[in-house]
């Protein structure tokens, strides 16, 4: 089938198999490899992207379901000049990553969280990111990064 999408601000038309998952569409058809596959079973959140501004686990969504809709991946966050998105900058500043495998999904989930809750409490951050797993950091610095990105002093 043909899907018409806008991915990171660029309109596209692609012929895809009906069963193709959005994450594989983004990685293999669009060539956007920042979105990771950690489990393929809707558990880890590594594949999180924005679909019409809301975070979704792209291993749970068919590419066909993105037809007529807007997708943003990690590659779409930085400015034209390469400047980091404020959430990316906060993750760097607060050391919110180690191996980095979970980071694209964490950042996208955080962007969505901050859209819904511009000044979240620590509890709201923890609950908002509970669908995203990190094996490295213990989460503390990730939470601090999201609070910092919201403009709330964390140190
Ligand atoms: S790869 Fe999608 S939730 Fe883990
Ligand atoms: S930084 Fe390694 S899984 Fe999160």
PDB file of C-alpha atoms and ligand atoms in Angstrom:
ATOM      1  CA  UNK A   1       0.000   0.000   0.000  1.00  0.00           C
ATOM      2  CA  UNK A   2       1.040   3.611  -0.363  1.00  0.00           C
ATOM      3  CA  UNK A   3       1.581   5.719   2.727  1.00  0.00           C
ATOM      4  CA  UNK A   4       1.759   9.498   2.648  1.00  0.00           C
ATOM      5  CA  UNK A   5       3.628  10.802   5.656  1.00  0.00           C
ATOM      6  CA  UNK A   6       5.507  13.799   6.879  1.00  0.00           C
ATOM      7  CA  UNK A   7       8.703  12.655   8.563  1.00  0.00           C
ATOM      8  CA  UNK A   8      10.782  15.280  10.336  1.00  0.00           C
ATOM      9  CA  UNK A   9       9.124  17.971   8.239  1.00  0.00           C
ATOM     10  CA  UNK A  10       9.604  16.259   4.878  1.00  0.00           C
ATOM     11  CA  UNK A  11       6.598  14.907   3.004  1.00  0.00           C
ATOM     12  CA  UNK A  12       6.992  11.399   1.616  1.00  0.00           C
ATOM     13  CA  UNK A  13       5.101   8.819  -0.404  1.00  0.00           C
ATOM     14  CA  UNK A  14       6.243   5.229  -0.007  1.00  0.00           C
ATOM     15  CA  UNK A  15       4.967   1.847  -1.044  1.00  0.00           C
ATOM     16  CA  UNK A  16       5.138  -0.486   1.931  1.00  0.00           C
ATOM     17  CA  UNK A  17       3.930  -3.908   2.931  1.00  0.00           C
ATOM     18  CA  UNK A  18       0.711  -3.812   4.929  1.00  0.00           C
ATOM     19  CA  UNK A  19       2.416  -5.483   7.875  1.00  0.00           C
ATOM     20  CA  UNK A  20       5.467  -3.190   8.016  1.00  0.00           C
ATOM     21  CA  UNK A  21       5.977  -1.707  11.460  1.00  0.00           C
ATOM     22  CA  UNK A  22       6.536   2.019  11.800  1.00  0.00           C
ATOM     23  CA  UNK A  23       9.948   1.500  13.403  1.00  0.00           C
ATOM     24  CA  UNK A  24      11.132  -0.550  10.422  1.00  0.00           C
ATOM     25  CA  UNK A  25       9.639   1.997   8.025  1.00  0.00           C
ATOM     26  CA  UNK A  26      11.633   4.742   9.743  1.00  0.00           C
ATOM     27  CA  UNK A  27      14.870   2.760   9.891  1.00  0.00           C
ATOM     28  CA  UNK A  28      14.823   0.833   6.638  1.00  0.00           C
ATOM     29  CA  UNK A  29      12.703   2.946   4.273  1.00  0.00           C
ATOM     30  CA  UNK A  30      13.470   6.442   5.571  1.00  0.00           C
ATOM     31  CA  UNK A  31      17.043   5.608   6.628  1.00  0.00           C
ATOM     32  CA  UNK A  32      16.569   7.149  10.062  1.00  0.00           C
ATOM     33  CA  UNK A  33      18.562   4.903  12.379  1.00  0.00           C
ATOM     34  CA  UNK A  34      18.377   6.860  15.643  1.00  0.00           C
ATOM     35  CA  UNK A  35      15.172   5.073  16.575  1.00  0.00           C
ATOM     36  CA  UNK A  36      16.279   1.823  18.184  1.00  0.00           C
ATOM     37  CA  UNK A  37      14.643  -1.581  18.526  1.00  0.00           C
ATOM     38  CA  UNK A  38      15.202  -2.990  21.986  1.00  0.00           C
ATOM     39  CA  UNK A  39      12.494  -5.596  22.359  1.00  0.00           C
ATOM     40  CA  UNK A  40       9.964  -5.497  19.502  1.00  0.00           C
ATOM     41  CA  UNK A  41       7.271  -6.339  22.059  1.00  0.00           C
ATOM     42  CA  UNK A  42       6.118  -2.914  23.310  1.00  0.00           C
ATOM     43  CA  UNK A  43       8.114  -3.185  26.504  1.00  0.00           C
ATOM     44  CA  UNK A  44      11.282  -1.089  26.425  1.00  0.00           C
ATOM     45  CA  UNK A  45      10.433   2.233  24.780  1.00  0.00           C
ATOM     46  CA  UNK A  46      13.671   2.393  22.764  1.00  0.00           C
ATOM     47  CA  UNK A  47      11.577   2.877  19.621  1.00  0.00           C
ATOM     48  CA  UNK A  48       9.587   5.880  20.893  1.00  0.00           C
ATOM     49  CA  UNK A  49       8.799   8.576  18.323  1.00  0.00           C
ATOM     50  CA  UNK A  50       6.202  11.318  18.053  1.00  0.00           C
ATOM     51  CA  UNK A  51       3.113  10.660  15.950  1.00  0.00           C
ATOM     52  CA  UNK A  52       1.101  13.859  15.535  1.00  0.00           C
ATOM     53  CA  UNK A  53       2.966  15.174  18.558  1.00  0.00           C
ATOM     54  CA  UNK A  54       2.214  12.276  20.899  1.00  0.00           C
ATOM     55  CA  UNK A  55       4.797   9.684  21.885  1.00  0.00           C
ATOM     56  CA  UNK A  56       4.183   6.191  20.577  1.00  0.00           C
ATOM     57  CA  UNK A  57       6.202   3.011  20.617  1.00  0.00           C
ATOM     58  CA  UNK A  58       6.862   2.631  16.927  1.00  0.00           C
ATOM     59  CA  UNK A  59       7.216  -1.159  17.186  1.00  0.00           C
ATOM     60  CA  UNK A  60       3.535  -1.185  18.101  1.00  0.00           C
ATOM     61  CA  UNK A  61       2.312   0.936  15.203  1.00  0.00           C
ATOM     62  CA  UNK A  62       2.022  -0.080  11.569  1.00  0.00           C
ATOM     63  CA  UNK A  63       3.548   2.204   8.968  1.00  0.00           C
ATOM     64  CA  UNK A  64       0.081   2.201   7.428  1.00  0.00           C
ATOM     65  CA  UNK A  65      -1.261   3.862  10.565  1.00  0.00           C
ATOM     66  CA  UNK A  66       1.058   6.810   9.949  1.00  0.00           C
ATOM     67  CA  UNK A  67      -0.654   7.507   6.639  1.00  0.00           C
ATOM     68  CA  UNK A  68      -1.655  11.169   6.487  1.00  0.00           C
ATOM     69  CA  UNK A  69       0.139  11.897   9.747  1.00  0.00           C
ATOM     70  CA  UNK A  70       3.303  13.577  10.993  1.00  0.00           C
ATOM     71  CA  UNK A  71       6.176  11.627  12.496  1.00  0.00           C
ATOM     72  CA  UNK A  72       9.107  13.130  14.362  1.00  0.00           C
ATOM     73  CA  UNK A  73      12.172  11.105  15.264  1.00  0.00           C
ATOM     74  CA  UNK A  74      15.255  12.077  17.203  1.00  0.00           C
ATOM     75  CA  UNK A  75      16.850  13.275  13.963  1.00  0.00           C
ATOM     76  CA  UNK A  76      14.066  15.825  13.636  1.00  0.00           C
ATOM     77  CA  UNK A  77      14.634  17.519  16.978  1.00  0.00           C
ATOM     78  CA  UNK A  78      17.856  19.424  16.407  1.00  0.00           C
ATOM     79  CA  UNK A  79      17.739  22.825  14.734  1.00  0.00           C
ATOM     80  CA  UNK A  80      18.731  23.441  11.117  1.00  0.00           C
ATOM     81  CA  UNK A  81      22.064  24.736  12.407  1.00  0.00           C
ATOM     82  CA  UNK A  82      22.634  21.539  14.356  1.00  0.00           C
ATOM     83  CA  UNK A  83      21.814  23.130  17.695  1.00  0.00           C
ATOM     84  CA  UNK A  84      20.562  20.565  20.173  1.00  0.00           C
ATOM     85  CA  UNK A  85      16.909  20.592  21.183  1.00  0.00           C
ATOM     86  CA  UNK A  86      16.588  21.797  24.815  1.00  0.00           C
ATOM     87  CA  UNK A  87      15.761  18.266  25.963  1.00  0.00           C
ATOM     88  CA  UNK A  88      18.832  16.880  24.200  1.00  0.00           C
ATOM     89  CA  UNK A  89      20.968  19.631  25.730  1.00  0.00           C
ATOM     90  CA  UNK A  90      19.575  18.854  29.186  1.00  0.00           C
ATOM     91  CA  UNK A  91      20.365  15.145  28.820  1.00  0.00           C
ATOM     92  CA  UNK A  92      23.947  16.085  27.962  1.00  0.00           C
ATOM     93  CA  UNK A  93      24.232  18.642  30.743  1.00  0.00           C
ATOM     94  CA  UNK A  94      22.792  16.345  33.400  1.00  0.00           C
ATOM     95  CA  UNK A  95      24.610  13.206  32.189  1.00  0.00           C
ATOM     96  CA  UNK A  96      21.268  11.529  31.498  1.00  0.00           C
ATOM     97  CA  UNK A  97      22.826   8.743  29.470  1.00  0.00           C
ATOM     98  CA  UNK A  98      25.575   6.167  29.537  1.00  0.00           C
ATOM     99  CA  UNK A  99      25.550   3.641  26.680  1.00  0.00           C
ATOM    100  CA  UNK A 100      22.932   5.758  24.873  1.00  0.00           C
ATOM    101  CA  UNK A 101      20.795   2.913  23.572  1.00  0.00           C
ATOM    102  CA  UNK A 102      17.659   4.034  25.381  1.00  0.00           C
ATOM    103  CA  UNK A 103      18.379   7.725  24.850  1.00  0.00           C
ATOM    104  CA  UNK A 104      16.531   8.446  21.580  1.00  0.00           C
ATOM    105  CA  UNK A 105      13.362   6.920  23.003  1.00  0.00           C
ATOM    106  CA  UNK A 106      13.867   8.630  26.358  1.00  0.00           C
ATOM    107  CA  UNK A 107      14.332  11.999  24.715  1.00  0.00           C
ATOM    108  CA  UNK A 108      11.247  11.618  22.514  1.00  0.00           C
ATOM    109  CA  UNK A 109       9.134  10.449  25.460  1.00  0.00           C
ATOM    110  CA  UNK A 110      10.456  13.408  27.465  1.00  0.00           C
ATOM    111  CA  UNK A 111       9.535  15.874  24.726  1.00  0.00           C
ATOM    112  CA  UNK A 112       5.993  14.503  24.740  1.00  0.00           C
ATOM    113  CA  UNK A 113       5.879  14.553  28.540  1.00  0.00           C
ATOM    114  CA  UNK A 114       6.951  18.195  28.648  1.00  0.00           C
ATOM    115  CA  UNK A 115       4.344  19.118  26.058  1.00  0.00           C
ATOM    116  CA  UNK A 116       1.656  17.684  28.320  1.00  0.00           C
ATOM    117  CA  UNK A 117       3.274  18.902  31.565  1.00  0.00           C
ATOM    118  CA  UNK A 118       5.547  21.919  30.968  1.00  0.00           C
ATOM    119  CA  UNK A 119       6.613  22.024  34.637  1.00  0.00           C
ATOM    120  CA  UNK A 120       6.283  18.437  35.835  1.00  0.00           C
ATOM    121  CA  UNK A 121       6.943  17.247  39.349  1.00  0.00           C
ATOM    122  CA  UNK A 122       9.588  14.571  39.851  1.00  0.00           C
ATOM    123  CA  UNK A 123       6.775  12.075  40.343  1.00  0.00           C
ATOM    124  CA  UNK A 124       5.163  13.101  37.043  1.00  0.00           C
ATOM    125  CA  UNK A 125       8.488  12.639  35.272  1.00  0.00           C
ATOM    126  CA  UNK A 126       8.990   9.194  36.747  1.00  0.00           C
ATOM    127  CA  UNK A 127       5.449   8.145  35.871  1.00  0.00           C
ATOM    128  CA  UNK A 128       5.647   9.722  32.427  1.00  0.00           C
ATOM    129  CA  UNK A 129       8.774   7.754  31.562  1.00  0.00           C
ATOM    130  CA  UNK A 130       7.765   4.454  33.150  1.00  0.00           C
ATOM    131  CA  UNK A 131       7.336   2.881  29.710  1.00  0.00           C
ATOM    132  CA  UNK A 132      10.968   3.566  28.849  1.00  0.00           C
ATOM    133  CA  UNK A 133      13.636   1.249  30.257  1.00  0.00           C
ATOM    134  CA  UNK A 134      17.269   2.112  30.889  1.00  0.00           C
ATOM    135  CA  UNK A 135      19.743  -0.572  31.901  1.00  0.00           C
ATOM    136  CA  UNK A 136      22.559   1.834  32.744  1.00  0.00           C
ATOM    137  CA  UNK A 137      21.736   5.018  34.567  1.00  0.00           C
ATOM    138  CA  UNK A 138      19.444   4.129  37.449  1.00  0.00           C
ATOM    139  CA  UNK A 139      17.134   6.832  36.039  1.00  0.00           C
ATOM    140  CA  UNK A 140      18.142   9.584  38.483  1.00  0.00           C
ATOM    141  CA  UNK A 141      20.052  11.698  35.975  1.00  0.00           C
ATOM    142  CA  UNK A 142      17.369  11.150  33.336  1.00  0.00           C
ATOM    143  CA  UNK A 143      14.766  12.545  35.710  1.00  0.00           C
ATOM    144  CA  UNK A 144      17.078  15.454  36.539  1.00  0.00           C
ATOM    145  CA  UNK A 145      17.540  16.127  32.832  1.00  0.00           C
ATOM    146  CA  UNK A 146      13.808  16.356  32.223  1.00  0.00           C
ATOM    147  CA  UNK A 147      13.368  18.662  35.210  1.00  0.00           C
ATOM    148  CA  UNK A 148      16.248  20.801  33.939  1.00  0.00           C
ATOM    149  CA  UNK A 149      14.724  20.936  30.460  1.00  0.00           C
ATOM    150  CA  UNK A 150      11.508  22.244  32.036  1.00  0.00           C
ATOM    151  CA  UNK A 151      13.477  25.120  33.502  1.00  0.00           C
ATOM    152  CA  UNK A 152      13.351  23.779  37.028  1.00  0.00           C
ATOM    153  CA  UNK A 153      16.648  24.019  38.903  1.00  0.00           C
ATOM    154  CA  UNK A 154      17.967  20.611  39.835  1.00  0.00           C
ATOM    155  CA  UNK A 155      21.279  21.464  41.512  1.00  0.00           C
TER     156      UNK A 155
HETATM  157  S1  LIG B   1      11.420  -1.882  20.620  1.00  0.00           S
HETATM  158 FE1  LIG B   1       9.486  -0.910  20.821  1.00  0.00          FE
HETATM  159  S2  LIG B   1       9.041  -0.963  22.935  1.00  0.00           S
HETATM  160 FE2  LIG B   1      10.945  -2.019  22.748  1.00  0.00          FE
HETATM  161  S1  LIG B   2      21.947   4.690  28.838  1.00  0.00           S
HETATM  162 FE1  LIG B   2      22.246   2.552  28.458  1.00  0.00          FE
HETATM  163  S2  LIG B   2      20.239   1.755  28.376  1.00  0.00           S
HETATM  164 FE2  LIG B   2      19.968   3.802  29.017  1.00  0.00          FE
END
